Amino acid sequence: MTDLDLPAIGYGTSGDEEGDEWTDNVAAALDAGYRFVDTAQMYDNEAEVGAGVAESDVDREDIVLATKVEPGHLAPEDVKSTARESLDRLGVETVEMLYVHWPADAYDAEETLPAFDELREEGLTDHVCLSNFEPDLLDEAREILDAPVAAHQVECHPLLPQEELRAYADEHDHHLIAYSPLGRGKILDHPVLSEVAEKHDVSTAEVCIAWAVEHGIVPIPKSSGDHVADNLAAAEMELDEADLEKIDAIEERRRVIDPDMGPWNRE
C-alpha cells in the first residue's frame, strides 16, 4: 500500500523547450499553484527544472518532485550512480518519486529493481515508481521489489483510456499518472471532446484534464503562459455523468508515444 499523497494534477516537463524556458515555466507553474513536478533523465532538463523549483516562492518540502532513470542506465550500478547525478542536477538531496522510465534496453527486473530499493533505503527517494509497464511486467516488479509500487505512469487520455491499467492501479493501490494527457494536441479536435467543451464553455484540453481527474488519474500536462492556470482550473472542473459516458463511449484509439521499445510492441 502506498502512502504517496499526490495533488489532482502535476506539471510535466517533456518537450522541446530549452534551457531557461524550463526554469521559468516550472517556477511559474509552482507559483500558480502546482505542487507536483515531473522530469526525467531523458528530457535533458533536470538542471533547469531544479532551478525552477529553487526560484519559485514555494518551499521545497511542499513540492512532490519526480524524475526517471533512462533505459540505458538501468544496470544496477548505473541506476545508483546516475540517480545521484540526477539529484545533483536537480539541486536536491532527495526526490519524492524515482521511476524506471521504460522496461527496456538495460532493464533486467531481477537486477534493476533491487537498486531502486537500495536508493529508497538510503533516502535518495521516498517512493519507487514505474513507467510504461504492462500488467505482466507490473506483476513481476511487484514480486521483486521490497518497496510498494507507488505510481505507474503511462500515456493516458480519452483516446487511450487505459482501462486495464487503471483497474490494476485501483486493485494494487498505486497512482496512475497520465503523461501526454492531451495527446500532444493530436486529439483535441475530436468531435465528442469538442461537444463537451462547448457545453461547459471551456477548451477541449480542459475537458481532457477534467476527464482524467474524474477517473482518479493524475494528469501531468506540459503548459506555458495562460495554459498553466487553465489546466490547474480544469482539475477542479466537474463533468457530469452524461459527459463522462459520452467521452468513455469514444471507440477510436490513438497512441501518440509509440517507440519500438514500448512493451506493448513485443512480439
PDB file of C-alpha atoms in Angstrom:
ATOM      1  CA  MET A   1       0.000   0.000   0.000  1.00  0.00           C
ATOM      2  CA  THR A   2       1.405   3.382  -0.944  1.00  0.00           C
ATOM      3  CA  ASP A   3       1.426   6.413   1.330  1.00  0.00           C
ATOM      4  CA  LEU A   4       2.262   8.750  -1.557  1.00  0.00           C
ATOM      5  CA  ASP A   5      -0.063  11.741  -1.402  1.00  0.00           C
ATOM      6  CA  LEU A   6      -0.431  13.490  -4.776  1.00  0.00           C
ATOM      7  CA  PRO A   7      -2.413  16.535  -5.856  1.00  0.00           C
ATOM      8  CA  ALA A   8      -5.037  16.132  -8.575  1.00  0.00           C
ATOM      9  CA  ILE A   9      -2.716  17.437 -11.299  1.00  0.00           C
ATOM     10  CA  GLY A  10       1.016  17.704 -11.869  1.00  0.00           C
ATOM     11  CA  TYR A  11       3.294  19.697 -14.137  1.00  0.00           C
ATOM     12  CA  GLY A  12       5.025  17.760 -16.927  1.00  0.00           C
ATOM     13  CA  THR A  13       8.309  18.828 -18.499  1.00  0.00           C
ATOM     14  CA  SER A  14       8.703  16.606 -21.555  1.00  0.00           C
ATOM     15  CA  GLY A  15       9.006  18.830 -24.611  1.00  0.00           C
ATOM     16  CA  ASP A  16      11.145  20.895 -26.949  1.00  0.00           C
ATOM     17  CA  GLU A  17      11.678  23.916 -24.711  1.00  0.00           C
ATOM     18  CA  GLU A  18      15.293  24.720 -23.978  1.00  0.00           C
ATOM     19  CA  GLY A  19      17.360  25.991 -21.080  1.00  0.00           C
ATOM     20  CA  ASP A  20      15.924  28.844 -19.120  1.00  0.00           C
ATOM     21  CA  GLU A  21      12.461  28.299 -20.607  1.00  0.00           C
ATOM     22  CA  TRP A  22      12.053  25.291 -18.324  1.00  0.00           C
ATOM     23  CA  THR A  23      13.315  27.219 -15.326  1.00  0.00           C
ATOM     24  CA  ASP A  24      10.816  29.996 -15.948  1.00  0.00           C
ATOM     25  CA  ASN A  25       7.961  27.581 -16.725  1.00  0.00           C
ATOM     26  CA  VAL A  26       8.491  25.443 -13.616  1.00  0.00           C
ATOM     27  CA  ALA A  27       8.790  28.460 -11.322  1.00  0.00           C
ATOM     28  CA  ALA A  28       5.649  29.987 -12.852  1.00  0.00           C
ATOM     29  CA  ALA A  29       3.720  26.706 -12.514  1.00  0.00           C
ATOM     30  CA  LEU A  30       4.649  26.336  -8.856  1.00  0.00           C
ATOM     31  CA  ASP A  31       3.800  29.947  -8.106  1.00  0.00           C
ATOM     32  CA  ALA A  32       0.446  29.428  -9.865  1.00  0.00           C
ATOM     33  CA  GLY A  33      -0.443  26.552  -7.550  1.00  0.00           C
ATOM     34  CA  TYR A  34       1.097  23.320  -8.875  1.00  0.00           C
ATOM     35  CA  ARG A  35       2.804  21.184  -6.238  1.00  0.00           C
ATOM     36  CA  PHE A  36       3.891  18.159  -8.294  1.00  0.00           C
ATOM     37  CA  VAL A  37       6.650  18.457 -10.918  1.00  0.00           C
ATOM     38  CA  ASP A  38       7.765  15.601 -13.177  1.00  0.00           C
ATOM     39  CA  THR A  39      11.006  15.345 -15.142  1.00  0.00           C
ATOM     40  CA  ALA A  40      13.404  12.630 -16.351  1.00  0.00           C
ATOM     41  CA  GLN A  41      16.992  11.987 -17.317  1.00  0.00           C
ATOM     42  CA  MET A  42      15.820  11.540 -20.915  1.00  0.00           C
ATOM     43  CA  TYR A  43      14.349  15.050 -21.002  1.00  0.00           C
ATOM     44  CA  ASP A  44      17.796  16.585 -20.505  1.00  0.00           C
ATOM     45  CA  ASN A  45      16.353  19.399 -18.384  1.00  0.00           C
ATOM     46  CA  GLU A  46      16.805  18.302 -14.782  1.00  0.00           C
ATOM     47  CA  ALA A  47      19.144  21.202 -14.000  1.00  0.00           C
ATOM     48  CA  GLU A  48      16.688  23.734 -15.399  1.00  0.00           C
ATOM     49  CA  VAL A  49      13.743  22.114 -13.626  1.00  0.00           C
ATOM     50  CA  GLY A  50      15.665  22.132 -10.369  1.00  0.00           C
ATOM     51  CA  ALA A  51      16.488  25.805 -10.873  1.00  0.00           C
ATOM     52  CA  GLY A  52      12.782  26.500 -11.359  1.00  0.00           C
ATOM     53  CA  VAL A  53      11.984  24.711  -8.102  1.00  0.00           C
ATOM     54  CA  ALA A  54      14.622  26.799  -6.333  1.00  0.00           C
ATOM     55  CA  GLU A  55      13.449  30.068  -7.902  1.00  0.00           C
ATOM     56  CA  SER A  56       9.790  29.598  -7.051  1.00  0.00           C
ATOM     57  CA  ASP A  57       8.235  31.013  -3.904  1.00  0.00           C
ATOM     58  CA  VAL A  58       7.122  27.530  -2.826  1.00  0.00           C
ATOM     59  CA  ASP A  59       9.003  25.703  -0.078  1.00  0.00           C
ATOM     60  CA  ARG A  60      10.790  22.566  -1.284  1.00  0.00           C
ATOM     61  CA  GLU A  61       9.036  20.494   1.393  1.00  0.00           C
ATOM     62  CA  ASP A  62       5.677  21.363  -0.183  1.00  0.00           C
ATOM     63  CA  ILE A  63       6.657  20.045  -3.640  1.00  0.00           C
ATOM     64  CA  VAL A  64       6.448  16.477  -4.926  1.00  0.00           C
ATOM     65  CA  LEU A  65       9.390  16.112  -7.315  1.00  0.00           C
ATOM     66  CA  ALA A  66       9.777  13.154  -9.655  1.00  0.00           C
ATOM     67  CA  THR A  67      12.474  12.039 -12.057  1.00  0.00           C
ATOM     68  CA  LYS A  68      13.125   8.892 -14.077  1.00  0.00           C
ATOM     69  CA  VAL A  69      16.152   6.731 -14.839  1.00  0.00           C
ATOM     70  CA  GLU A  70      16.547   6.287 -18.575  1.00  0.00           C
ATOM     71  CA  PRO A  71      16.648   2.800 -20.162  1.00  0.00           C
ATOM     72  CA  GLY A  72      20.383   2.830 -20.883  1.00  0.00           C
ATOM     73  CA  HIS A  73      21.131   3.467 -17.196  1.00  0.00           C
ATOM     74  CA  LEU A  74      19.187   0.557 -15.708  1.00  0.00           C
ATOM     75  CA  ALA A  75      22.088  -1.752 -14.904  1.00  0.00           C
ATOM     76  CA  PRO A  76      22.306  -1.757 -11.087  1.00  0.00           C
ATOM     77  CA  GLU A  77      25.452   0.359 -10.648  1.00  0.00           C
ATOM     78  CA  ASP A  78      24.270   2.772 -13.334  1.00  0.00           C
ATOM     79  CA  VAL A  79      20.921   3.163 -11.586  1.00  0.00           C
ATOM     80  CA  LYS A  80      22.681   4.165  -8.380  1.00  0.00           C
ATOM     81  CA  SER A  81      25.284   6.462  -9.932  1.00  0.00           C
ATOM     82  CA  THR A  82      23.001   8.234 -12.405  1.00  0.00           C
ATOM     83  CA  ALA A  83      20.230   8.710  -9.828  1.00  0.00           C
ATOM     84  CA  ARG A  84      22.774  10.576  -7.696  1.00  0.00           C
ATOM     85  CA  GLU A  85      23.738  12.640 -10.745  1.00  0.00           C
ATOM     86  CA  SER A  86      20.055  13.461 -11.266  1.00  0.00           C
ATOM     87  CA  LEU A  87      19.777  14.701  -7.681  1.00  0.00           C
ATOM     88  CA  ASP A  88      22.884  16.839  -8.189  1.00  0.00           C
ATOM     89  CA  ARG A  89      21.428  18.370 -11.355  1.00  0.00           C
ATOM     90  CA  LEU A  90      18.110  18.997  -9.609  1.00  0.00           C
ATOM     91  CA  GLY A  91      19.921  20.557  -6.662  1.00  0.00           C
ATOM     92  CA  VAL A  92      18.105  18.398  -4.108  1.00  0.00           C
ATOM     93  CA  GLU A  93      19.074  15.738  -1.583  1.00  0.00           C
ATOM     94  CA  THR A  94      16.104  13.517  -2.344  1.00  0.00           C
ATOM     95  CA  VAL A  95      13.204  13.163  -4.744  1.00  0.00           C
ATOM     96  CA  GLU A  96       9.774  12.033  -3.694  1.00  0.00           C
ATOM     97  CA  MET A  97       9.405   9.755  -6.735  1.00  0.00           C
ATOM     98  CA  LEU A  98      12.042   7.849  -8.738  1.00  0.00           C
ATOM     99  CA  TYR A  99      10.931   5.899 -11.798  1.00  0.00           C
ATOM    100  CA  VAL A 100      12.077   3.163 -14.104  1.00  0.00           C
ATOM    101  CA  HIS A 101      11.301   5.160 -17.254  1.00  0.00           C
ATOM    102  CA  TRP A 102      10.939   2.240 -19.696  1.00  0.00           C
ATOM    103  CA  PRO A 103      11.314  -1.510 -19.063  1.00  0.00           C
ATOM    104  CA  ALA A 104      13.728  -1.735 -21.991  1.00  0.00           C
ATOM    105  CA  ASP A 105      17.394  -1.677 -23.034  1.00  0.00           C
ATOM    106  CA  ALA A 106      19.409  -2.334 -19.836  1.00  0.00           C
ATOM    107  CA  TYR A 107      16.298  -3.210 -17.817  1.00  0.00           C
ATOM    108  CA  ASP A 108      16.521  -6.562 -16.068  1.00  0.00           C
ATOM    109  CA  ALA A 109      13.866  -6.821 -13.380  1.00  0.00           C
ATOM    110  CA  GLU A 110      15.915  -9.050 -11.051  1.00  0.00           C
ATOM    111  CA  GLU A 111      18.969  -6.797 -11.336  1.00  0.00           C
ATOM    112  CA  THR A 112      17.467  -3.338 -11.813  1.00  0.00           C
ATOM    113  CA  LEU A 113      14.720  -3.207  -9.213  1.00  0.00           C
ATOM    114  CA  PRO A 114      16.818  -4.051  -6.119  1.00  0.00           C
ATOM    115  CA  ALA A 115      18.946  -0.999  -6.976  1.00  0.00           C
ATOM    116  CA  PHE A 116      15.835   1.168  -6.673  1.00  0.00           C
ATOM    117  CA  ASP A 117      15.091  -0.461  -3.316  1.00  0.00           C
ATOM    118  CA  GLU A 118      18.621   0.438  -2.189  1.00  0.00           C
ATOM    119  CA  LEU A 119      18.178   4.069  -3.208  1.00  0.00           C
ATOM    120  CA  ARG A 120      14.949   4.212  -1.243  1.00  0.00           C
ATOM    121  CA  GLU A 121      16.559   2.645   1.811  1.00  0.00           C
ATOM    122  CA  GLU A 122      19.373   5.200   1.588  1.00  0.00           C
ATOM    123  CA  GLY A 123      16.868   8.051   1.498  1.00  0.00           C
ATOM    124  CA  LEU A 124      17.581   9.261  -2.033  1.00  0.00           C
ATOM    125  CA  THR A 125      13.936   8.722  -2.933  1.00  0.00           C
ATOM    126  CA  ASP A 126      10.785   8.292  -0.914  1.00  0.00           C
ATOM    127  CA  HIS A 127       8.945   6.146  -3.453  1.00  0.00           C
ATOM    128  CA  VAL A 128       9.765   3.672  -6.211  1.00  0.00           C
ATOM    129  CA  CYS A 129       7.686   4.193  -9.338  1.00  0.00           C
ATOM    130  CA  LEU A 130       7.364   2.588 -12.765  1.00  0.00           C
ATOM    131  CA  SER A 131       6.537   3.921 -16.208  1.00  0.00           C
ATOM    132  CA  ASN A 132       5.357   2.316 -19.439  1.00  0.00           C
ATOM    133  CA  PHE A 133       4.836  -1.158 -17.987  1.00  0.00           C
ATOM    134  CA  GLU A 134       2.210  -3.733 -18.939  1.00  0.00           C
ATOM    135  CA  PRO A 135       0.310  -5.834 -16.360  1.00  0.00           C
ATOM    136  CA  ASP A 136       2.643  -8.839 -16.578  1.00  0.00           C
ATOM    137  CA  LEU A 137       5.669  -6.616 -16.045  1.00  0.00           C
ATOM    138  CA  LEU A 138       3.943  -4.892 -13.133  1.00  0.00           C
ATOM    139  CA  ASP A 139       3.266  -8.295 -11.576  1.00  0.00           C
ATOM    140  CA  GLU A 140       6.933  -9.231 -11.943  1.00  0.00           C
ATOM    141  CA  ALA A 141       8.117  -5.919 -10.484  1.00  0.00           C
ATOM    142  CA  ARG A 142       5.811  -6.169  -7.503  1.00  0.00           C
ATOM    143  CA  GLU A 143       7.162  -9.637  -6.717  1.00  0.00           C
ATOM    144  CA  ILE A 144      10.785  -8.452  -6.801  1.00  0.00           C
ATOM    145  CA  LEU A 145      10.560  -5.047  -5.135  1.00  0.00           C
ATOM    146  CA  ASP A 146      10.626  -4.671  -1.369  1.00  0.00           C
ATOM    147  CA  ALA A 147       9.105  -1.209  -1.756  1.00  0.00           C
ATOM    148  CA  PRO A 148       5.493  -0.874  -2.838  1.00  0.00           C
ATOM    149  CA  VAL A 149       4.977   0.471  -6.338  1.00  0.00           C
ATOM    150  CA  ALA A 150       3.750   3.978  -5.538  1.00  0.00           C
ATOM    151  CA  ALA A 151       2.826   5.094  -9.060  1.00  0.00           C
ATOM    152  CA  HIS A 152       2.681   3.893 -12.632  1.00  0.00           C
ATOM    153  CA  GLN A 153       3.000   6.480 -15.402  1.00  0.00           C
ATOM    154  CA  VAL A 154       1.677   5.862 -18.904  1.00  0.00           C
ATOM    155  CA  GLU A 155       0.218   7.758 -21.818  1.00  0.00           C
ATOM    156  CA  CYS A 156      -3.446   8.168 -20.965  1.00  0.00           C
ATOM    157  CA  HIS A 157      -6.206  10.353 -22.404  1.00  0.00           C
ATOM    158  CA  PRO A 158      -9.763   9.898 -23.737  1.00  0.00           C
ATOM    159  CA  LEU A 159      -8.486   8.160 -26.901  1.00  0.00           C
ATOM    160  CA  LEU A 160      -6.142   5.899 -24.920  1.00  0.00           C
ATOM    161  CA  PRO A 161      -8.101   5.432 -21.686  1.00  0.00           C
ATOM    162  CA  GLN A 162      -6.004   2.545 -20.329  1.00  0.00           C
ATOM    163  CA  GLU A 163      -8.909   0.786 -18.606  1.00  0.00           C
ATOM    164  CA  GLU A 164      -6.845  -2.301 -17.766  1.00  0.00           C
ATOM    165  CA  LEU A 165      -4.006  -0.331 -16.174  1.00  0.00           C
ATOM    166  CA  ARG A 166      -6.472   1.898 -14.314  1.00  0.00           C
ATOM    167  CA  ALA A 167      -8.146  -1.181 -12.872  1.00  0.00           C
ATOM    168  CA  TYR A 168      -4.739  -2.604 -11.985  1.00  0.00           C
ATOM    169  CA  ALA A 169      -3.812   0.605 -10.175  1.00  0.00           C
ATOM    170  CA  ASP A 170      -7.051   0.507  -8.218  1.00  0.00           C
ATOM    171  CA  GLU A 171      -6.570  -3.148  -7.298  1.00  0.00           C
ATOM    172  CA  HIS A 172      -2.970  -2.720  -6.161  1.00  0.00           C
ATOM    173  CA  ASP A 173      -3.363   0.735  -4.625  1.00  0.00           C
ATOM    174  CA  HIS A 174      -0.974   2.850  -6.649  1.00  0.00           C
ATOM    175  CA  HIS A 175      -1.476   6.098  -8.526  1.00  0.00           C
ATOM    176  CA  LEU A 176      -1.924   6.079 -12.289  1.00  0.00           C
ATOM    177  CA  ILE A 177      -0.114   9.106 -13.716  1.00  0.00           C
ATOM    178  CA  ALA A 178      -1.048  10.269 -17.222  1.00  0.00           C
ATOM    179  CA  TYR A 179       1.651  11.673 -19.458  1.00  0.00           C
ATOM    180  CA  SER A 180       0.539  13.294 -22.717  1.00  0.00           C
ATOM    181  CA  PRO A 181      -2.959  13.719 -21.212  1.00  0.00           C
ATOM    182  CA  LEU A 182      -3.811  15.975 -24.157  1.00  0.00           C
ATOM    183  CA  GLY A 183      -2.419  13.518 -26.690  1.00  0.00           C
ATOM    184  CA  ARG A 184       0.271  16.053 -27.628  1.00  0.00           C
ATOM    185  CA  GLY A 185      -2.562  18.131 -29.088  1.00  0.00           C
ATOM    186  CA  LYS A 186      -3.404  15.452 -31.651  1.00  0.00           C
ATOM    187  CA  ILE A 187      -6.748  14.500 -30.098  1.00  0.00           C
ATOM    188  CA  LEU A 188      -8.108  17.951 -29.302  1.00  0.00           C
ATOM    189  CA  ASP A 189     -10.187  18.227 -32.454  1.00  0.00           C
ATOM    190  CA  HIS A 190     -12.221  15.117 -31.661  1.00  0.00           C
ATOM    191  CA  PRO A 191     -15.925  15.980 -32.113  1.00  0.00           C
ATOM    192  CA  VAL A 192     -17.060  14.395 -28.840  1.00  0.00           C
ATOM    193  CA  LEU A 193     -14.491  16.359 -26.848  1.00  0.00           C
ATOM    194  CA  SER A 194     -15.476  19.499 -28.747  1.00  0.00           C
ATOM    195  CA  GLU A 195     -19.145  18.918 -27.928  1.00  0.00           C
ATOM    196  CA  VAL A 196     -18.458  18.541 -24.207  1.00  0.00           C
ATOM    197  CA  ALA A 197     -16.136  21.551 -24.251  1.00  0.00           C
ATOM    198  CA  GLU A 198     -18.778  23.710 -25.913  1.00  0.00           C
ATOM    199  CA  LYS A 199     -21.346  22.659 -23.332  1.00  0.00           C
ATOM    200  CA  HIS A 200     -19.085  23.847 -20.490  1.00  0.00           C
ATOM    201  CA  ASP A 201     -17.619  26.807 -22.384  1.00  0.00           C
ATOM    202  CA  VAL A 202     -14.075  25.518 -21.937  1.00  0.00           C
ATOM    203  CA  SER A 203     -11.335  24.180 -24.216  1.00  0.00           C
ATOM    204  CA  THR A 204     -11.067  20.527 -25.252  1.00  0.00           C
ATOM    205  CA  ALA A 205      -7.752  20.443 -23.379  1.00  0.00           C
ATOM    206  CA  GLU A 206      -9.559  21.335 -20.174  1.00  0.00           C
ATOM    207  CA  VAL A 207     -12.106  18.592 -20.866  1.00  0.00           C
ATOM    208  CA  CYS A 208      -9.286  16.035 -21.181  1.00  0.00           C
ATOM    209  CA  ILE A 209      -7.817  17.087 -17.851  1.00  0.00           C
ATOM    210  CA  ALA A 210     -11.175  17.067 -16.105  1.00  0.00           C
ATOM    211  CA  TRP A 211     -11.908  13.614 -17.600  1.00  0.00           C
ATOM    212  CA  ALA A 212      -8.660  12.268 -16.139  1.00  0.00           C
ATOM    213  CA  VAL A 213      -9.261  13.718 -12.689  1.00  0.00           C
ATOM    214  CA  GLU A 214     -12.848  12.425 -12.614  1.00  0.00           C
ATOM    215  CA  HIS A 215     -11.459   8.925 -13.263  1.00  0.00           C
ATOM    216  CA  GLY A 216      -8.876   9.144 -10.478  1.00  0.00           C
ATOM    217  CA  ILE A 217      -5.981   9.617 -12.907  1.00  0.00           C
ATOM    218  CA  VAL A 218      -3.307  12.239 -12.160  1.00  0.00           C
ATOM    219  CA  PRO A 219      -2.555  14.108 -15.411  1.00  0.00           C
ATOM    220  CA  ILE A 220       0.779  15.886 -15.860  1.00  0.00           C
ATOM    221  CA  PRO A 221       0.294  18.199 -18.852  1.00  0.00           C
ATOM    222  CA  LYS A 222       3.092  20.384 -20.112  1.00  0.00           C
ATOM    223  CA  SER A 223       1.983  24.005 -20.424  1.00  0.00           C
ATOM    224  CA  SER A 224       3.122  27.605 -20.507  1.00  0.00           C
ATOM    225  CA  GLY A 225       1.557  31.044 -20.434  1.00  0.00           C
ATOM    226  CA  ASP A 226      -2.195  31.163 -19.816  1.00  0.00           C
ATOM    227  CA  HIS A 227      -2.489  27.380 -20.174  1.00  0.00           C
ATOM    228  CA  VAL A 228      -0.702  26.908 -16.842  1.00  0.00           C
ATOM    229  CA  ALA A 229      -3.638  28.410 -14.935  1.00  0.00           C
ATOM    230  CA  ASP A 230      -6.256  26.972 -17.318  1.00  0.00           C
ATOM    231  CA  ASN A 231      -5.040  23.412 -16.745  1.00  0.00           C
ATOM    232  CA  LEU A 232      -4.919  23.904 -12.997  1.00  0.00           C
ATOM    233  CA  ALA A 233      -8.501  25.201 -13.025  1.00  0.00           C
ATOM    234  CA  ALA A 234      -9.604  22.278 -15.208  1.00  0.00           C
ATOM    235  CA  ALA A 235      -8.590  19.879 -12.440  1.00  0.00           C
ATOM    236  CA  GLU A 236     -11.357  21.459 -10.344  1.00  0.00           C
ATOM    237  CA  MET A 237     -13.984  21.345 -13.100  1.00  0.00           C
ATOM    238  CA  GLU A 238     -16.773  18.797 -12.746  1.00  0.00           C
ATOM    239  CA  LEU A 239     -18.004  16.793 -15.700  1.00  0.00           C
ATOM    240  CA  ASP A 240     -21.427  15.234 -15.180  1.00  0.00           C
ATOM    241  CA  GLU A 241     -22.239  11.583 -15.704  1.00  0.00           C
ATOM    242  CA  ALA A 242     -23.583  12.220 -19.193  1.00  0.00           C
ATOM    243  CA  ASP A 243     -20.317  13.918 -20.176  1.00  0.00           C
ATOM    244  CA  LEU A 244     -18.239  11.027 -18.888  1.00  0.00           C
ATOM    245  CA  GLU A 245     -20.441   8.432 -20.555  1.00  0.00           C
ATOM    246  CA  LYS A 246     -20.172  10.293 -23.852  1.00  0.00           C
ATOM    247  CA  ILE A 247     -16.382  10.501 -23.641  1.00  0.00           C
ATOM    248  CA  ASP A 248     -15.984   6.917 -22.443  1.00  0.00           C
ATOM    249  CA  ALA A 249     -18.055   5.738 -25.403  1.00  0.00           C
ATOM    250  CA  ILE A 250     -15.441   7.013 -27.877  1.00  0.00           C
ATOM    251  CA  GLU A 251     -14.267   3.937 -29.777  1.00  0.00           C
ATOM    252  CA  GLU A 252     -11.312   5.432 -31.622  1.00  0.00           C
ATOM    253  CA  ARG A 253      -7.917   4.648 -30.132  1.00  0.00           C
ATOM    254  CA  ARG A 254      -4.812   6.724 -30.709  1.00  0.00           C
ATOM    255  CA  ARG A 255      -1.407   6.183 -29.090  1.00  0.00           C
ATOM    256  CA  VAL A 256       0.822   9.233 -29.570  1.00  0.00           C
ATOM    257  CA  ILE A 257       4.032   7.969 -27.918  1.00  0.00           C
ATOM    258  CA  ASP A 258       4.820   4.611 -29.509  1.00  0.00           C
ATOM    259  CA  PRO A 259       8.525   3.703 -29.623  1.00  0.00           C
ATOM    260  CA  ASP A 260       9.626   0.249 -30.647  1.00  0.00           C
ATOM    261  CA  MET A 261      10.817  -0.375 -27.064  1.00  0.00           C
ATOM    262  CA  GLY A 262       7.273   0.002 -25.723  1.00  0.00           C
ATOM    263  CA  PRO A 263       6.363  -3.338 -24.129  1.00  0.00           C
ATOM    264  CA  TRP A 264       3.017  -3.294 -25.953  1.00  0.00           C
ATOM    265  CA  ASN A 265       5.072  -3.761 -29.143  1.00  0.00           C
ATOM    266  CA  ARG A 266       6.565  -7.056 -28.008  1.00  0.00           C
ATOM    267  CA  GLU A 267       6.170  -9.937 -30.448  1.00  0.00           C
TER     268      GLU A 267
END
